[in-house]
PDB file of C-alpha atoms and ligand atoms in Angstrom:
ATOM      1  CA  MET P  30       1.298 -56.834  -6.302  1.00 71.00           C
ATOM      2  CA  SER P  31      -0.785 -54.694  -4.252  1.00 80.00           C
ATOM      3  CA  THR P  32      -1.066 -50.911  -5.098  1.00 84.00           C
ATOM      4  CA  VAL P  33      -1.584 -48.476  -2.103  1.00 80.00           C
ATOM      5  CA  LYS P  34      -2.458 -44.999  -2.674  1.00 78.00           C
ATOM      6  CA  GLU P  35      -3.619 -41.940  -0.809  1.00 71.00           C
ATOM      7  CA  PRO P  36      -4.164 -41.266   2.263  1.00 81.00           C
ATOM      8  CA  PHE P  37      -0.864 -42.738   2.646  1.00 87.00           C
ATOM      9  CA  ILE P  38      -1.801 -45.486   5.186  1.00 87.00           C
ATOM     10  CA  LEU P  39       0.069 -48.762   5.230  1.00 93.00           C
ATOM     11  CA  PRO P  40      -1.816 -52.094   4.995  1.00 93.00           C
ATOM     12  CA  GLN P  41      -1.624 -53.927   8.083  1.00 93.00           C
ATOM     13  CA  ALA P  42       0.320 -56.797   6.422  1.00 94.00           C
ATOM     14  CA  LEU P  43       2.793 -54.518   5.092  1.00 95.00           C
ATOM     15  CA  GLN P  44       3.070 -52.811   8.507  1.00 94.00           C
ATOM     16  CA  ASP P  45       3.755 -56.448   9.984  1.00 94.00           C
ATOM     17  CA  GLN P  46       6.461 -57.253   7.506  1.00 94.00           C
ATOM     18  CA  LEU P  47       8.194 -53.790   8.042  1.00 95.00           C
ATOM     19  CA  ILE P  48       8.231 -54.216  11.667  1.00 94.00           C
ATOM     20  CA  SER P  49       9.611 -57.878  11.706  1.00 94.00           C
ATOM     21  CA  ALA P  50      12.226 -57.350   9.003  1.00 96.00           C
ATOM     22  CA  LYS P  51      15.594 -57.665  10.406  1.00 95.00           C
ATOM     23  CA  SER P  52      17.683 -56.658   7.320  1.00 97.00           C
ATOM     24  CA  TRP P  53      17.065 -53.711   4.797  1.00 98.00           C
ATOM     25  CA  VAL P  54      18.291 -52.726   1.660  1.00 98.00           C
ATOM     26  CA  VAL P  55      16.941 -49.384   0.353  1.00 98.00           C
ATOM     27  CA  LEU P  56      17.540 -48.601  -3.402  1.00 98.00           C
ATOM     28  CA  THR P  57      16.883 -44.927  -4.533  1.00 98.00           C
ATOM     29  CA  GLY P  58      17.145 -43.286  -7.676  1.00 98.00           C
ATOM     30  CA  ALA P  59      16.954 -39.405  -8.898  1.00 96.00           C
ATOM     31  CA  GLY P  60      13.284 -39.507  -7.872  1.00 97.00           C
ATOM     32  CA  VAL P  61      14.118 -39.330  -4.430  1.00 98.00           C
ATOM     33  CA  SER P  62      16.052 -35.826  -4.939  1.00 97.00           C
ATOM     34  CA  ALA P  63      13.033 -34.501  -6.922  1.00 96.00           C
ATOM     35  CA  GLU P  64      11.361 -32.872  -4.206  1.00 97.00           C
ATOM     36  CA  SER P  65      14.720 -31.300  -3.121  1.00 97.00           C
ATOM     37  CA  GLY P  66      14.785 -29.573  -6.451  1.00 94.00           C
ATOM     38  CA  VAL P  67      16.910 -31.902  -8.382  1.00 92.00           C
ATOM     39  CA  PRO P  68      15.200 -32.864 -11.895  1.00 89.00           C
ATOM     40  CA  THR P  69      15.118 -36.534 -12.613  1.00 89.00           C
ATOM     41  CA  PHE P  70      16.973 -37.707 -15.896  1.00 84.00           C
ATOM     42  CA  ARG P  71      13.984 -38.725 -17.813  1.00 79.00           C
ATOM     43  CA  ASP P  72      11.361 -36.254 -17.391  1.00 75.00           C
ATOM     44  CA  ALA P  73      10.103 -35.493 -20.917  1.00 59.00           C
ATOM     45  CA  GLN P  74       9.805 -31.787 -20.224  1.00 63.00           C
ATOM     46  CA  GLU P  75      12.254 -30.903 -17.551  1.00 72.00           C
ATOM     47  CA  GLY P  76      14.304 -33.931 -17.248  1.00 70.00           C
ATOM     48  CA  LEU P  77      18.283 -33.703 -17.121  1.00 72.00           C
ATOM     49  CA  TRP P  78      18.418 -35.308 -20.466  1.00 75.00           C
ATOM     50  CA  ALA P  79      15.870 -33.295 -22.121  1.00 78.00           C
ATOM     51  CA  LYS P  80      18.009 -31.248 -24.304  1.00 77.00           C
ATOM     52  CA  TYR P  81      20.525 -33.945 -25.114  1.00 81.00           C
ATOM     53  CA  ARG P  82      20.947 -37.814 -25.424  1.00 83.00           C
ATOM     54  CA  PRO P  83      21.994 -39.235 -22.046  1.00 82.00           C
ATOM     55  CA  GLU P  84      25.213 -40.753 -24.247  1.00 81.00           C
ATOM     56  CA  GLU P  85      26.242 -37.254 -25.333  1.00 83.00           C
ATOM     57  CA  LEU P  86      26.504 -35.977 -21.612  1.00 85.00           C
ATOM     58  CA  ALA P  87      27.160 -39.239 -19.685  1.00 91.00           C
ATOM     59  CA  SER P  88      29.608 -41.382 -21.695  1.00 93.00           C
ATOM     60  CA  ALA P  89      33.639 -41.332 -22.393  1.00 94.00           C
ATOM     61  CA  GLU P  90      32.725 -40.943 -26.226  1.00 94.00           C
ATOM     62  CA  GLY P  91      30.667 -37.744 -25.295  1.00 93.00           C
ATOM     63  CA  PHE P  92      33.231 -36.183 -23.362  1.00 94.00           C
ATOM     64  CA  ALA P  93      36.129 -37.115 -25.920  1.00 93.00           C
ATOM     65  CA  ARG P  94      33.956 -35.537 -28.596  1.00 92.00           C
ATOM     66  CA  ASP P  95      33.095 -32.355 -26.725  1.00 92.00           C
ATOM     67  CA  PRO P  96      35.021 -32.075 -23.279  1.00 92.00           C
ATOM     68  CA  LYS P  97      33.787 -28.385 -22.750  1.00 91.00           C
ATOM     69  CA  MET P  98      30.021 -29.215 -23.106  1.00 90.00           C
ATOM     70  CA  VAL P  99      30.083 -32.183 -20.789  1.00 92.00           C
ATOM     71  CA  TRP P 100      32.500 -30.214 -18.456  1.00 91.00           C
ATOM     72  CA  ASP P 101      30.080 -27.289 -18.378  1.00 90.00           C
ATOM     73  CA  TRP P 102      26.879 -29.509 -17.865  1.00 89.00           C
ATOM     74  CA  TYR P 103      28.260 -31.176 -14.748  1.00 91.00           C
ATOM     75  CA  GLN P 104      29.472 -27.927 -13.452  1.00 90.00           C
ATOM     76  CA  TRP P 105      25.884 -26.677 -13.662  1.00 89.00           C
ATOM     77  CA  ARG P 106      24.513 -29.802 -11.991  1.00 91.00           C
ATOM     78  CA  ARG P 107      27.226 -29.321  -9.197  1.00 94.00           C
ATOM     79  CA  GLU P 108      26.279 -25.705  -8.726  1.00 93.00           C
ATOM     80  CA  LEU P 109      22.435 -26.745  -8.774  1.00 93.00           C
ATOM     81  CA  ILE P 110      23.139 -29.545  -6.091  1.00 95.00           C
ATOM     82  CA  ASN P 111      25.244 -27.125  -4.014  1.00 96.00           C
ATOM     83  CA  LYS P 112      21.976 -25.181  -3.448  1.00 97.00           C
ATOM     84  CA  VAL P 113      19.501 -27.663  -2.556  1.00 97.00           C
ATOM     85  CA  LYS P 114      18.935 -29.403   0.699  1.00 98.00           C
ATOM     86  CA  PRO P 115      17.895 -33.161   1.721  1.00 98.00           C
ATOM     87  CA  ASN P 116      13.795 -33.209   1.609  1.00 98.00           C
ATOM     88  CA  ALA P 117      11.760 -35.206   4.060  1.00 98.00           C
ATOM     89  CA  GLY P 118      12.385 -38.634   2.050  1.00 98.00           C
ATOM     90  CA  HIS P 119      16.081 -38.704   2.675  1.00 98.00           C
ATOM     91  CA  HIS P 120      15.710 -37.707   6.347  1.00 98.00           C
ATOM     92  CA  ALA P 121      13.239 -40.414   6.766  1.00 98.00           C
ATOM     93  CA  LEU P 122      15.803 -42.982   5.208  1.00 98.00           C
ATOM     94  CA  ALA P 123      18.368 -41.894   7.912  1.00 98.00           C
ATOM     95  CA  GLU P 124      15.645 -42.519  10.673  1.00 97.00           C
ATOM     96  CA  ILE P 125      14.868 -45.858   8.962  1.00 97.00           C
ATOM     97  CA  GLU P 126      18.664 -46.734   9.198  1.00 97.00           C
ATOM     98  CA  GLN P 127      18.371 -46.081  13.140  1.00 95.00           C
ATOM     99  CA  SER P 128      15.616 -48.400  13.655  1.00 93.00           C
ATOM    100  CA  ALA P 129      16.770 -51.125  11.303  1.00 93.00           C
ATOM    101  CA  ASP P 130      18.973 -54.138  12.825  1.00 94.00           C
ATOM    102  CA  GLU P 131      20.830 -54.365   9.501  1.00 96.00           C
ATOM    103  CA  PHE P 132      20.518 -51.647   6.905  1.00 98.00           C
ATOM    104  CA  LEU P 133      22.127 -50.604   3.454  1.00 98.00           C
ATOM    105  CA  LEU P 134      21.399 -47.870   1.336  1.00 98.00           C
ATOM    106  CA  VAL P 135      22.320 -48.295  -2.093  1.00 98.00           C
ATOM    107  CA  THR P 136      22.100 -45.398  -4.377  1.00 98.00           C
ATOM    108  CA  GLN P 137      22.087 -44.545  -7.857  1.00 97.00           C
ATOM    109  CA  ASN P 138      22.359 -40.731  -7.203  1.00 97.00           C
ATOM    110  CA  VAL P 139      25.679 -39.027  -7.217  1.00 97.00           C
ATOM    111  CA  ASP P 140      24.484 -35.796  -5.262  1.00 97.00           C
ATOM    112  CA  SER P 141      25.503 -36.639  -1.757  1.00 97.00           C
ATOM    113  CA  LEU P 142      21.909 -35.698  -0.250  1.00 98.00           C
ATOM    114  CA  HIS P 143      21.511 -38.828   1.519  1.00 98.00           C
ATOM    115  CA  GLN P 144      24.663 -38.454   3.440  1.00 98.00           C
ATOM    116  CA  ALA P 145      23.644 -34.783   4.154  1.00 98.00           C
ATOM    117  CA  ALA P 146      20.558 -36.073   5.620  1.00 98.00           C
ATOM    118  CA  GLY P 147      22.445 -38.362   8.100  1.00 98.00           C
ATOM    119  CA  SER P 148      22.389 -41.757   6.380  1.00 98.00           C
ATOM    120  CA  GLN P 149      25.616 -43.693   7.341  1.00 98.00           C
ATOM    121  CA  LYS P 150      25.682 -46.813   5.629  1.00 98.00           C
ATOM    122  CA  VAL P 151      25.619 -45.757   1.882  1.00 98.00           C
ATOM    123  CA  VAL P 152      26.954 -47.344  -1.282  1.00 98.00           C
ATOM    124  CA  GLU P 153      26.937 -45.076  -4.392  1.00 98.00           C
ATOM    125  CA  LEU P 154      26.645 -47.300  -7.495  1.00 97.00           C
ATOM    126  CA  HIS P 155      27.189 -44.597  -9.679  1.00 97.00           C
ATOM    127  CA  GLY P 156      29.924 -42.640  -7.964  1.00 97.00           C
ATOM    128  CA  ASN P 157      29.704 -39.036  -6.768  1.00 97.00           C
ATOM    129  CA  ILE P 158      29.593 -35.804  -8.604  1.00 96.00           C
ATOM    130  CA  TYR P 159      31.874 -33.883  -6.461  1.00 96.00           C
ATOM    131  CA  ARG P 160      34.751 -36.301  -7.108  1.00 97.00           C
ATOM    132  CA  ASN P 161      37.128 -35.597  -9.967  1.00 97.00           C
ATOM    133  CA  ILE P 162      38.947 -38.179 -11.505  1.00 97.00           C
ATOM    134  CA  CYS P 163      41.543 -38.558 -14.420  1.00 97.00           C
ATOM    135  CA  THR P 164      40.308 -39.721 -17.804  1.00 95.00           C
ATOM    136  CA  GLN P 165      43.049 -41.748 -18.515  1.00 94.00           C
ATOM    137  CA  THR P 166      44.087 -43.349 -15.243  1.00 95.00           C
ATOM    138  CA  GLY P 167      41.006 -43.231 -13.328  1.00 94.00           C
ATOM    139  CA  ARG P 168      42.995 -41.803 -10.337  1.00 96.00           C
ATOM    140  CA  ASP P 169      41.448 -39.127  -8.002  1.00 96.00           C
ATOM    141  CA  ILE P 170      42.341 -35.672  -8.519  1.00 97.00           C
ATOM    142  CA  SER P 171      42.344 -33.361  -5.358  1.00 96.00           C
ATOM    143  CA  ASP P 172      40.373 -30.513  -4.777  1.00 95.00           C
ATOM    144  CA  GLU P 173      43.396 -28.110  -4.471  1.00 96.00           C
ATOM    145  CA  TRP P 174      44.514 -29.326  -7.866  1.00 96.00           C
ATOM    146  CA  MET P 175      41.187 -28.325  -9.097  1.00 94.00           C
ATOM    147  CA  THR P 176      40.923 -24.794  -8.103  1.00 93.00           C
ATOM    148  CA  GLN P 177      44.733 -24.137  -8.984  1.00 95.00           C
ATOM    149  CA  HIS P 178      43.906 -25.244 -12.464  1.00 93.00           C
ATOM    150  CA  PRO P 179      40.701 -23.621 -13.592  1.00 84.00           C
ATOM    151  CA  GLY P 180      39.514 -24.773 -16.832  1.00 86.00           C
ATOM    152  CA  SER P 181      36.963 -26.037 -18.996  1.00 86.00           C
ATOM    153  CA  PRO P 182      38.083 -28.950 -18.593  1.00 88.00           C
ATOM    154  CA  VAL P 183      40.599 -28.817 -16.356  1.00 93.00           C
ATOM    155  CA  PRO P 184      44.022 -30.864 -17.590  1.00 93.00           C
ATOM    156  CA  SER P 185      44.916 -33.859 -15.095  1.00 95.00           C
ATOM    157  CA  PRO P 186      47.695 -34.011 -13.107  1.00 95.00           C
ATOM    158  CA  HIS P 187      48.301 -37.868 -13.620  1.00 96.00           C
ATOM    159  CA  ALA P 188      48.944 -37.912 -17.483  1.00 95.00           C
ATOM    160  CA  SER P 189      49.650 -35.573 -20.322  1.00 93.00           C
ATOM    161  CA  ALA P 190      46.808 -35.038 -22.650  1.00 90.00           C
ATOM    162  CA  ALA P 191      44.200 -36.370 -20.215  1.00 94.00           C
ATOM    163  CA  PHE P 192      41.507 -34.289 -18.313  1.00 94.00           C
ATOM    164  CA  ALA P 193      39.793 -34.217 -15.200  1.00 96.00           C
ATOM    165  CA  ARG P 194      36.382 -35.638 -15.415  1.00 96.00           C
ATOM    166  CA  PRO P 195      33.401 -36.351 -12.880  1.00 96.00           C
ATOM    167  CA  GLY P 196      33.826 -39.330 -10.643  1.00 97.00           C
ATOM    168  CA  VAL P 197      30.508 -40.736 -12.063  1.00 97.00           C
ATOM    169  CA  VAL P 198      29.663 -43.938 -13.805  1.00 96.00           C
ATOM    170  CA  TRP P 199      28.969 -43.110 -17.331  1.00 95.00           C
ATOM    171  CA  PHE P 200      27.259 -45.303 -20.071  1.00 91.00           C
ATOM    172  CA  GLY P 201      29.051 -48.123 -21.120  1.00 92.00           C
ATOM    173  CA  GLU P 202      31.390 -47.945 -17.966  1.00 94.00           C
ATOM    174  CA  SER P 203      31.207 -50.856 -15.141  1.00 94.00           C
ATOM    175  CA  LEU P 204      29.930 -49.932 -11.760  1.00 95.00           C
ATOM    176  CA  PRO P 205      32.619 -49.641  -8.973  1.00 95.00           C
ATOM    177  CA  GLN P 206      33.295 -53.266  -8.280  1.00 95.00           C
ATOM    178  CA  ALA P 207      33.571 -53.296  -4.180  1.00 96.00           C
ATOM    179  CA  ALA P 208      30.287 -51.036  -4.242  1.00 97.00           C
ATOM    180  CA  PHE P 209      28.432 -53.571  -6.301  1.00 96.00           C
ATOM    181  CA  GLU P 210      29.817 -56.625  -4.390  1.00 97.00           C
ATOM    182  CA  GLN P 211      28.540 -54.685  -1.156  1.00 98.00           C
ATOM    183  CA  ALA P 212      25.366 -54.273  -2.435  1.00 97.00           C
ATOM    184  CA  ILE P 213      24.864 -57.931  -3.466  1.00 97.00           C
ATOM    185  CA  SER P 214      26.205 -59.030  -0.421  1.00 97.00           C
ATOM    186  CA  ALA P 215      23.339 -56.927   1.570  1.00 97.00           C
ATOM    187  CA  LEU P 216      20.838 -58.235  -0.977  1.00 97.00           C
ATOM    188  CA  ASN P 217      21.639 -61.797  -0.180  1.00 96.00           C
ATOM    189  CA  ARG P 218      20.716 -61.409   3.285  1.00 95.00           C
ATOM    190  CA  CYS P 219      17.862 -58.974   3.205  1.00 96.00           C
ATOM    191  CA  ASP P 220      14.178 -59.583   4.048  1.00 96.00           C
ATOM    192  CA  LEU P 221      13.029 -56.012   2.948  1.00 98.00           C
ATOM    193  CA  MET P 222      13.754 -54.239  -0.034  1.00 98.00           C
ATOM    194  CA  LEU P 223      12.652 -50.893  -0.431  1.00 98.00           C
ATOM    195  CA  VAL P 224      12.981 -49.212  -3.893  1.00 98.00           C
ATOM    196  CA  ALA P 225      12.389 -45.542  -4.221  1.00 98.00           C
ATOM    197  CA  GLY P 226      12.618 -42.913  -7.209  1.00 98.00           C
ATOM    198  CA  THR P 227      14.105 -45.020  -9.770  1.00 97.00           C
ATOM    199  CA  SER P 228      12.717 -45.424 -13.500  1.00 95.00           C
ATOM    200  CA  GLY P 229      14.326 -49.159 -13.199  1.00 95.00           C
ATOM    201  CA  LEU P 230      15.711 -48.571 -16.582  1.00 92.00           C
ATOM    202  CA  VAL P 231      19.410 -48.701 -16.002  1.00 89.00           C
ATOM    203  CA  GLN P 232      21.063 -52.038 -15.491  1.00 90.00           C
ATOM    204  CA  PRO P 233      22.517 -53.475 -13.382  1.00 92.00           C
ATOM    205  CA  ALA P 234      20.800 -51.523 -10.756  1.00 92.00           C
ATOM    206  CA  ALA P 235      17.430 -52.125 -12.238  1.00 94.00           C
ATOM    207  CA  SER P 236      17.736 -55.816 -11.818  1.00 95.00           C
ATOM    208  CA  LEU P 237      18.700 -55.645  -7.950  1.00 97.00           C
ATOM    209  CA  PRO P 238      14.973 -55.711  -6.605  1.00 97.00           C
ATOM    210  CA  GLN P 239      14.086 -58.825  -8.722  1.00 96.00           C
ATOM    211  CA  TRP P 240      17.557 -60.459  -7.392  1.00 96.00           C
ATOM    212  CA  ALA P 241      16.453 -59.733  -3.867  1.00 96.00           C
ATOM    213  CA  GLN P 242      13.011 -61.150  -4.284  1.00 96.00           C
ATOM    214  CA  GLN P 243      14.501 -64.471  -5.640  1.00 95.00           C
ATOM    215  CA  GLN P 244      16.652 -64.699  -2.420  1.00 93.00           C
ATOM    216  CA  GLY P 245      13.275 -64.033  -0.596  1.00 95.00           C
ATOM    217  CA  ALA P 246      13.107 -60.560   0.301  1.00 97.00           C
ATOM    218  CA  CYS P 247       9.807 -58.538   0.056  1.00 97.00           C
ATOM    219  CA  VAL P 248      10.030 -55.864  -2.443  1.00 98.00           C
ATOM    220  CA  VAL P 249       8.279 -52.583  -1.770  1.00 98.00           C
ATOM    221  CA  GLU P 250       8.408 -49.903  -4.547  1.00 98.00           C
ATOM    222  CA  ILE P 251       7.579 -45.958  -3.945  1.00 98.00           C
ATOM    223  CA  ASN P 252       6.995 -44.208  -7.163  1.00 97.00           C
ATOM    224  CA  PRO P 253       4.165 -41.954  -8.477  1.00 97.00           C
ATOM    225  CA  GLU P 254       4.512 -43.690 -11.793  1.00 96.00           C
ATOM    226  CA  GLN P 255       4.365 -47.347 -12.828  1.00 96.00           C
ATOM    227  CA  THR P 256       8.061 -48.876 -13.804  1.00 97.00           C
ATOM    228  CA  PRO P 257       9.198 -52.222 -14.926  1.00 97.00           C
ATOM    229  CA  ILE P 258       9.972 -52.909 -11.179  1.00 97.00           C
ATOM    230  CA  SER P 259       6.246 -52.467 -10.432  1.00 97.00           C
ATOM    231  CA  ALA P 260       5.432 -55.665 -12.250  1.00 95.00           C
ATOM    232  CA  ILE P 261       7.442 -57.773  -9.584  1.00 96.00           C
ATOM    233  CA  ALA P 262       6.922 -55.695  -6.586  1.00 97.00           C
ATOM    234  CA  ASP P 263       5.237 -57.236  -3.645  1.00 97.00           C
ATOM    235  CA  TYR P 264       3.890 -53.690  -2.647  1.00 97.00           C
ATOM    236  CA  ARG P 265       3.550 -50.763  -4.645  1.00 97.00           C
ATOM    237  CA  LEU P 266       3.324 -47.222  -3.043  1.00 97.00           C
ATOM    238  CA  ALA P 267       2.004 -45.071  -5.707  1.00 96.00           C
ATOM    239  CA  GLY P 268       3.040 -41.446  -4.410  1.00 96.00           C
ATOM    240  CA  THR P 269       6.394 -39.432  -3.698  1.00 97.00           C
ATOM    241  CA  SER P 270       9.139 -40.522  -1.513  1.00 98.00           C
ATOM    242  CA  ALA P 271       8.758 -37.392   0.712  1.00 97.00           C
ATOM    243  CA  GLN P 272       5.155 -38.828   1.040  1.00 97.00           C
ATOM    244  CA  TRP P 273       5.812 -42.289   1.730  1.00 97.00           C
ATOM    245  CA  LEU P 274       9.109 -42.518   3.646  1.00 98.00           C
ATOM    246  CA  PRO P 275       8.119 -40.629   6.457  1.00 97.00           C
ATOM    247  CA  VAL P 276       5.114 -42.850   7.117  1.00 96.00           C
ATOM    248  CA  ILE P 277       7.401 -45.986   6.962  1.00 97.00           C
ATOM    249  CA  ALA P 278       9.658 -44.360   9.614  1.00 96.00           C
ATOM    250  CA  LYS P 279       6.869 -43.231  11.767  1.00 94.00           C
ATOM    251  CA  ASN P 280       5.488 -47.014  11.541  1.00 90.00           C
ATOM    252  CA  LEU P 281       9.114 -48.367  12.577  1.00 90.00           C
ATOM    253  CA  LYS P 282       9.300 -45.958  15.293  1.00 81.00           C
ATOM    254  CA  GLY P 283       6.564 -48.123  17.254  1.00 68.00           C
ATOM    255  CA  LYS P 284       8.794 -51.215  16.906  1.00 65.00           C
ATOM    256  CA  ALA P 285       9.107 -53.090  20.077  1.00 55.00           C
ATOM    257  CA  TYR P 286      12.570 -54.469  20.546  1.00 49.00           C
TER     258      TYR P 286
HETATM  259  P1  OAD B   1      14.976 -41.515 -13.467  1.00 57.76           P
HETATM  260  O1  OAD B   1      15.112 -40.269 -14.093  1.00 57.76           O
HETATM  261  O2  OAD B   1      15.514 -42.526 -14.922  1.00 57.76           O
HETATM  262  O3  OAD B   1      13.889 -41.834 -12.966  1.00 57.76           O
HETATM  263  C1  OAD B   1      13.415 -41.149 -11.956  1.00 57.76           C
HETATM  264  C2  OAD B   1      12.163 -41.931 -11.374  1.00 57.76           C
HETATM  265  O4  OAD B   1      11.685 -41.116 -10.260  1.00 57.76           O
HETATM  266  C3  OAD B   1      10.994 -42.046 -12.194  1.00 57.76           C
HETATM  267  O5  OAD B   1      10.332 -43.579 -12.206  1.00 57.76           O
HETATM  268  C4  OAD B   1       9.873 -41.115 -11.517  1.00 57.76           C
HETATM  269  O6  OAD B   1       8.524 -41.589 -11.660  1.00 57.76           O
HETATM  270  C5  OAD B   1      10.286 -41.216 -10.346  1.00 57.76           C
HETATM  271  N1  OAD B   1       9.873 -40.051  -9.283  1.00 57.76           N
HETATM  272  C6  OAD B   1       9.717 -38.671  -9.887  1.00 57.76           C
HETATM  273  N2  OAD B   1       9.362 -37.954  -8.624  1.00 57.76           N
HETATM  274  C7  OAD B   1       9.636 -38.745  -7.816  1.00 57.76           C
HETATM  275  C8  OAD B   1       9.333 -38.606  -6.069  1.00 57.76           C
HETATM  276  N3  OAD B   1       9.131 -37.245  -5.741  1.00 57.76           N
HETATM  277  N4  OAD B   1       9.289 -39.553  -5.339  1.00 57.76           N
HETATM  278  C9  OAD B   1       9.542 -40.896  -5.982  1.00 57.76           C
HETATM  279  N5  OAD B   1       9.836 -41.122  -7.075  1.00 57.76           N
HETATM  280  C10 OAD B   1       9.787 -40.021  -7.819  1.00 57.76           C
HETATM  281  O7  OAD B   1      16.311 -41.720 -12.807  1.00 57.76           O
HETATM  282  P2  OAD B   1      17.232 -42.958 -12.237  1.00 57.76           P
HETATM  283  O8  OAD B   1      16.385 -44.133 -12.159  1.00 57.76           O
HETATM  284  O9  OAD B   1      17.713 -42.519 -10.836  1.00 57.76           O
HETATM  285  O10 OAD B   1      23.011 -42.393 -13.956  1.00 57.76           O
HETATM  286  O11 OAD B   1      18.189 -43.352 -13.263  1.00 57.76           O
HETATM  287  C11 OAD B   1      18.972 -44.219 -13.145  1.00 57.76           C
HETATM  288  C12 OAD B   1      20.470 -43.506 -13.772  1.00 57.76           C
HETATM  289  O12 OAD B   1      20.267 -43.038 -15.028  1.00 57.76           O
HETATM  290  C13 OAD B   1      20.958 -42.331 -12.910  1.00 57.76           C
HETATM  291  O13 OAD B   1      21.733 -42.863 -11.839  1.00 57.76           O
HETATM  292  C14 OAD B   1      21.820 -41.669 -13.974  1.00 57.76           C
HETATM  293  C15 OAD B   1      20.954 -42.130 -15.337  1.00 57.76           C
HETATM  294  O14 OAD B   1      21.943 -42.575 -16.413  1.00 57.76           O
HETATM  295  C16 OAD B   1      24.158 -41.443 -14.002  1.00 57.76           C
HETATM  296  O15 OAD B   1      24.123 -40.339 -14.262  1.00 57.76           O
HETATM  297  C17 OAD B   1      25.453 -42.303 -13.843  1.00 57.76           C
END
């Protein structure tokens, strides 16, 4: 593993690898949205879980125990996300997608900021915070129903004694199968995997870099901190995603076709 720090210049060997890569997979986590003003989950002081245990706020059991608290917490996050904009890292990923022959962005983020920046091939492994689903059937609940039935939480139209809940993956739940299969199929083909802004602590997303590497991909991690992924990454770019991703996008612009 080779670590690269400021002044944000890519080593020549990595530049060559980025230019020659035909198929890219990018895995993102909460760190990519941090510079937009969305706190990450595990920052000890300000992280989203700072006051509560994750299982209290993001599990079916937590919701059953205290639906109002969980619902209000997600409403608070929705309002926070409504106010923020994609940052330079999100925009650079949309540019990288345009430069790559084959590309898939696999995100654990539920905030839609990648799509807002113009990324098109996006797989949401943990769902989307703007969706609402029925606690009992898992079926989607329309925005129209949500506005017509205010509540904290809102009752579900699909089953009696059921509620609307955010369409995100909670602790103890499986990932959406189609999304996970799409990610694995892209990882099986990719020669370059970029991992940005994730602590690498939540499975199964945390195992994807190693999987890609076992299939022969070069793994590049962007994170200001060391993570379990750092140990296996071929390159670790120490710094933030808004610092490094534009450097990579710019590097690819000069690519000869
Ligand atoms: P975490 O909060 O666990 O980790 C965020 C990572 O981003 C940390 O490793 C930070 O060092 C890094 N980071 C912070 N600022 C950064 C920046 N500006 N640029 C790059 N990296 C930065 O978030 P995730 O790994 O995304 O699931 O957490 C995975 C899942 O755990 C989340 O999707 C969430 C949670 O349970 C759900 O809510 C469903």
